[in-house]
Short mmCIF file of C-alpha atoms in Angstrom, two decimals:
data_model
loop_
_atom_site.label_atom_id
_atom_site.label_comp_id
_atom_site.label_asym_id
_atom_site.label_seq_id
_atom_site.Cartn_x
_atom_site.Cartn_y
_atom_site.Cartn_z
CA MET F 156 0.21 0.20 -0.64
CA THR F 157 1.02 3.31 -0.57
CA GLY F 158 0.42 6.39 1.09
CA ALA F 159 1.15 9.89 -0.54
CA VAL F 160 2.13 13.22 1.87
CA ILE F 161 1.74 16.22 0.26
CA VAL F 162 4.26 19.25 1.64
CA ALA F 163 1.49 22.05 1.80
CA ALA F 164 3.75 24.17 4.79
CA GLY F 165 5.74 26.13 3.45
CA ARG F 166 5.37 30.76 3.90
CA SER F 167 5.55 31.17 -0.13
CA ALA F 168 8.58 33.43 0.39
CA ARG F 169 9.81 34.25 -3.36
CA MET F 170 6.25 34.51 -4.37
CA GLY F 171 5.86 38.16 -3.85
CA GLY F 172 3.44 38.43 -1.37
CA ILE F 173 1.00 36.14 -3.18
CA ASP F 174 -0.15 32.48 -0.71
CA LYS F 175 0.86 30.26 -4.27
CA LEU F 176 -1.01 27.78 -2.96
CA ILE F 177 -4.44 29.38 -2.51
CA ALA F 178 -3.46 31.24 -5.69
CA GLU F 179 -5.86 30.02 -8.53
CA LEU F 180 -4.18 28.28 -11.65
CA ASP F 181 -5.64 27.81 -14.57
CA GLY F 182 -9.24 28.07 -12.89
CA LEU F 183 -8.95 26.25 -9.64
CA PRO F 184 -6.12 27.14 -6.61
CA VAL F 185 -3.27 25.49 -6.49
CA LEU F 186 -3.13 22.96 -3.82
CA ARG F 187 -6.47 21.56 -4.97
CA ARG F 188 -5.16 20.77 -9.02
CA THR F 189 -1.60 19.47 -6.86
CA LEU F 190 -4.19 16.99 -4.67
CA LEU F 191 -6.24 16.11 -7.29
CA ALA F 192 -2.41 15.22 -9.58
CA VAL F 193 -1.56 12.87 -7.08
CA ALA F 194 -5.50 11.59 -6.77
CA ALA F 195 -4.93 10.27 -10.59
CA ALA F 196 -2.35 8.03 -9.55
CA PRO F 197 -3.99 4.22 -8.55
CA GLU F 198 -1.02 4.38 -7.20
CA VAL F 199 -1.45 5.81 -4.59
CA GLU F 200 -4.33 4.64 -1.81
CA GLU F 201 -4.05 7.85 0.54
CA ILE F 202 -2.91 11.49 0.60
CA VAL F 203 -2.37 13.40 3.55
CA LEU F 204 -1.99 17.47 3.65
CA VAL F 205 0.55 19.12 6.21
CA VAL F 206 0.23 22.57 5.70
CA ARG F 207 1.51 25.40 8.41
CA PRO F 208 -0.42 25.54 11.98
CA GLY F 209 -3.52 27.14 12.08
CA ARG F 210 -3.91 26.79 8.63
CA GLU F 211 -6.12 23.37 8.50
CA GLU F 212 -8.98 24.73 7.04
CA GLU F 213 -8.35 26.97 4.75
CA LEU F 214 -6.63 25.12 3.18
CA ALA F 215 -8.49 21.73 3.60
CA ALA F 216 -11.13 24.23 1.80
CA ALA F 217 -8.37 25.35 -0.62
CA ALA F 218 -7.60 21.74 -1.69
CA GLY F 219 -11.55 20.66 -1.96
CA PRO F 220 -13.33 17.44 -1.67
CA CYS F 221 -10.90 14.43 -2.28
CA LEU F 222 -11.96 10.20 -1.64
CA LYS F 223 -8.46 9.81 -1.08
CA LEU F 224 -7.74 12.47 1.78
CA ARG F 225 -7.17 10.67 5.09
CA ALA F 226 -6.05 13.89 6.69
CA VAL F 227 -4.63 17.60 7.02
CA VAL F 228 -2.44 17.28 9.74
CA PRO F 229 -0.48 20.43 11.08
CA GLY F 230 3.78 20.99 9.89
CA GLY F 231 6.73 21.89 11.58
CA GLU F 232 9.39 24.16 11.47
CA THR F 233 11.06 22.68 9.25
CA ARG F 234 10.59 20.99 5.78
CA GLN F 235 12.00 17.57 7.99
CA GLN F 236 9.06 18.07 10.23
CA SER F 237 6.76 18.79 8.15
CA VAL F 238 6.80 15.57 6.45
CA LEU F 239 7.77 12.78 9.39
CA ALA F 240 4.30 14.84 10.48
CA GLY F 241 2.33 14.00 7.46
CA VAL F 242 4.21 10.33 6.52
CA GLN F 243 2.57 9.63 10.62
CA ALA F 244 -0.01 10.53 10.17
CA LEU F 245 -0.83 8.05 7.70
CA SER F 246 -2.66 4.71 7.71
CA PRO F 247 0.09 1.89 9.39
CA GLY F 248 -0.71 -0.32 6.78
CA CYS F 249 1.16 2.07 3.72
CA GLU F 250 4.33 0.53 3.22
CA LEU F 251 5.81 2.99 0.94
CA VAL F 252 5.50 6.42 1.25
CA ALA F 253 5.18 9.10 -1.93
CA ILE F 254 6.58 13.36 -0.80
CA HIS F 255 5.41 15.59 -3.06
CA ASP F 256 5.96 19.58 -3.27
CA GLY F 257 1.96 21.23 -2.62
CA ALA F 258 3.52 23.69 -5.15
CA ARG F 259 4.17 20.89 -8.32
CA PRO F 260 0.19 20.73 -9.21
CA LEU F 261 1.59 19.43 -12.74
CA VAL F 262 2.86 15.85 -11.22
CA THR F 263 1.65 13.25 -14.07
CA PRO F 264 0.09 9.58 -12.57
CA ALA F 265 3.10 8.19 -15.20
CA VAL F 266 5.99 10.03 -13.39
CA ILE F 267 5.01 8.70 -9.55
CA ALA F 268 4.00 4.85 -11.53
CA ARG F 269 7.85 5.53 -12.42
CA CYS F 270 9.16 6.24 -8.64
CA VAL F 271 6.41 4.16 -7.02
CA ASP F 272 8.21 1.10 -9.21
CA ALA F 273 11.68 2.09 -8.72
CA ALA F 274 11.04 3.01 -4.73
CA ARG F 275 9.84 -0.82 -4.96
CA ARG F 276 12.72 -1.66 -6.58
CA PHE F 277 15.11 0.01 -5.05
CA GLY F 278 13.87 0.98 -1.60
CA ALA F 279 14.41 5.13 -2.53
CA ALA F 280 13.61 6.98 -5.39
CA ALA F 281 12.98 10.23 -6.90
CA ALA F 282 12.23 11.57 -9.94
CA ALA F 283 14.73 14.13 -12.23
CA VAL F 284 15.54 15.88 -14.91
CA PRO F 285 18.80 15.95 -16.76
CA VAL F 286 20.14 19.56 -16.41
CA LYS F 287 20.04 21.64 -19.87
CA ASP F 288 22.12 24.21 -18.71
CA THR F 289 25.83 24.53 -18.08
CA ILE F 290 26.64 25.25 -13.83
CA LYS F 291 29.23 26.29 -12.12
CA ARG F 292 30.62 25.98 -9.30
CA ALA F 293 31.40 29.76 -6.93
CA ASP F 294 33.06 30.71 -3.60
CA PRO F 295 31.63 33.21 -1.94
CA GLU F 296 33.14 35.83 -3.83
CA GLY F 297 31.09 35.05 -6.62
CA ARG F 298 35.10 33.54 -8.48
CA VAL F 299 34.27 30.00 -10.54
CA VAL F 300 35.52 27.28 -8.66
CA ASP F 301 35.72 24.48 -11.43
CA THR F 302 32.57 23.25 -13.64
CA PRO F 303 30.66 19.85 -13.56
CA PRO F 304 30.68 18.04 -16.07
CA ARG F 305 26.92 18.07 -17.26
CA ALA F 306 25.66 14.70 -17.44
CA ALA F 307 26.19 13.93 -14.20
CA LEU F 308 23.83 16.11 -13.06
CA TRP F 309 19.63 15.70 -12.24
CA ALA F 310 17.52 18.44 -11.04
CA VAL F 311 15.80 16.84 -8.42
CA GLN F 312 12.03 16.82 -8.57
CA THR F 313 8.44 14.93 -7.03
CA PRO F 314 7.44 12.42 -6.18
CA GLN F 315 10.33 11.23 -3.88
CA VAL F 316 9.43 7.94 -2.81
CA PHE F 317 10.37 5.56 0.12
CA GLY F 318 10.30 2.27 2.06
CA ARG F 319 7.79 3.78 5.26
CA ARG F 320 10.10 2.10 7.44
CA ALA F 321 13.16 2.88 5.87
CA TYR F 322 12.39 6.12 5.85
CA LEU F 323 11.17 6.94 9.82
CA GLU F 324 14.34 5.07 11.09
CA ALA F 325 16.38 8.08 8.63
CA ALA F 326 14.42 10.47 9.79
CA GLU F 327 14.78 9.63 14.04
CA ALA F 328 19.06 9.21 12.21
CA ALA F 329 18.12 12.76 11.26
CA ARG F 330 16.29 13.73 14.58
CA ARG F 331 19.19 12.32 16.68
CA ASP F 332 22.31 13.87 14.95
CA GLY F 333 21.13 17.25 14.88
CA ALA F 334 20.80 17.33 11.15
CA ASP F 335 17.99 19.20 8.98
CA CYS F 336 17.54 17.44 5.81
CA THR F 337 16.09 20.81 2.92
CA ASP F 338 15.47 17.34 0.15
CA ASP F 339 13.95 14.27 1.24
CA CYS F 340 16.67 11.88 0.07
CA GLN F 341 19.42 13.54 1.79
CA LEU F 342 17.69 11.76 4.84
CA PHE F 343 19.43 8.46 2.83
CA GLU F 344 22.29 9.91 1.38
CA ARG F 345 23.67 10.90 4.65
CA LEU F 346 23.24 7.31 5.95
CA GLY F 347 24.93 5.79 2.60
CA ARG F 348 22.01 4.20 1.53
CA GLU F 349 21.31 3.81 -2.25
CA VAL F 350 18.68 6.30 -4.02
CA ARG F 351 17.57 5.95 -7.29
CA LEU F 352 17.36 8.73 -9.62
CA VAL F 353 13.69 8.67 -12.27
CA MET F 354 13.20 10.34 -15.02
CA GLY F 355 10.21 13.21 -14.28
CA ASP F 356 9.08 15.66 -16.08
CA TYR F 357 10.30 18.97 -17.78
CA ARG F 358 6.85 20.48 -17.28
CA ASN F 359 6.64 19.03 -13.28
CA LEU F 360 7.93 22.23 -12.10
CA LYS F 361 8.27 24.18 -8.40
CA LEU F 362 5.91 26.88 -8.55
CA THR F 363 8.21 29.04 -6.43
CA THR F 364 8.03 32.98 -8.17
CA PRO F 365 5.56 34.76 -10.61
CA GLU F 366 7.33 33.83 -13.63
CA ASP F 367 6.68 29.89 -12.44
CA PHE F 368 2.24 30.59 -13.22
CA LEU F 369 3.09 31.88 -16.58
CA THR F 370 5.30 29.18 -17.35
CA ALA F 371 2.99 26.69 -15.87
CA GLY F 372 -0.48 27.99 -16.87
CA ALA F 373 1.51 28.08 -20.82
CA PHE F 374 2.09 23.92 -20.54
CA LEU F 375 -1.78 24.02 -19.53
CA GLU F 376 -3.01 25.46 -22.41
CA GLY F 377 -0.76 23.50 -24.19
CA MET F 378 1.37 27.02 -25.59
CA VAL F 379 4.82 24.72 -25.01
#
């Protein structure tokens, strides 16, 4: 059984005062689109939505009705704490957990299926796409240090899917060590555990700035 945790506990800090989760994208709130997209995946049997404390009713209303939605729970001060709250709220029968950003409304069932399948086989998997741009590493003064080979670089997306028991063990190890991981895969990486990247979708962008809404709108309208 696979349960999904949709993380919607951010502050929309780079949106210029716009709450991206309740902002409309082609006529629907972003959070509603994300919930519908995740629920459309046959592999996902239930969903927990994690929001900022005090916004449970507001964002539950924005997300709208969904038969697969098990609970809306408050998150913590960090992403790591928020995701853990969501994982703990899933039914005991969920052996796999798919963690997805609330601000990625264009994820497809095919991407979710690839991630779930890889996690079943390897224990941990994440959607990702090859980097298109040349990447430079720089020092704090902006001087170029080196140019990593582009063929080895991937931009990681969500969902990221893990065996639930292994995830809880990794989260506990991070808490014990005082580690704060901003990416869910890092919990496994820091313990030396394997994480497989599977092909995501360049349209599966995270809405972070107002410009991203223009791009997402164009995708929905079939313009690009």
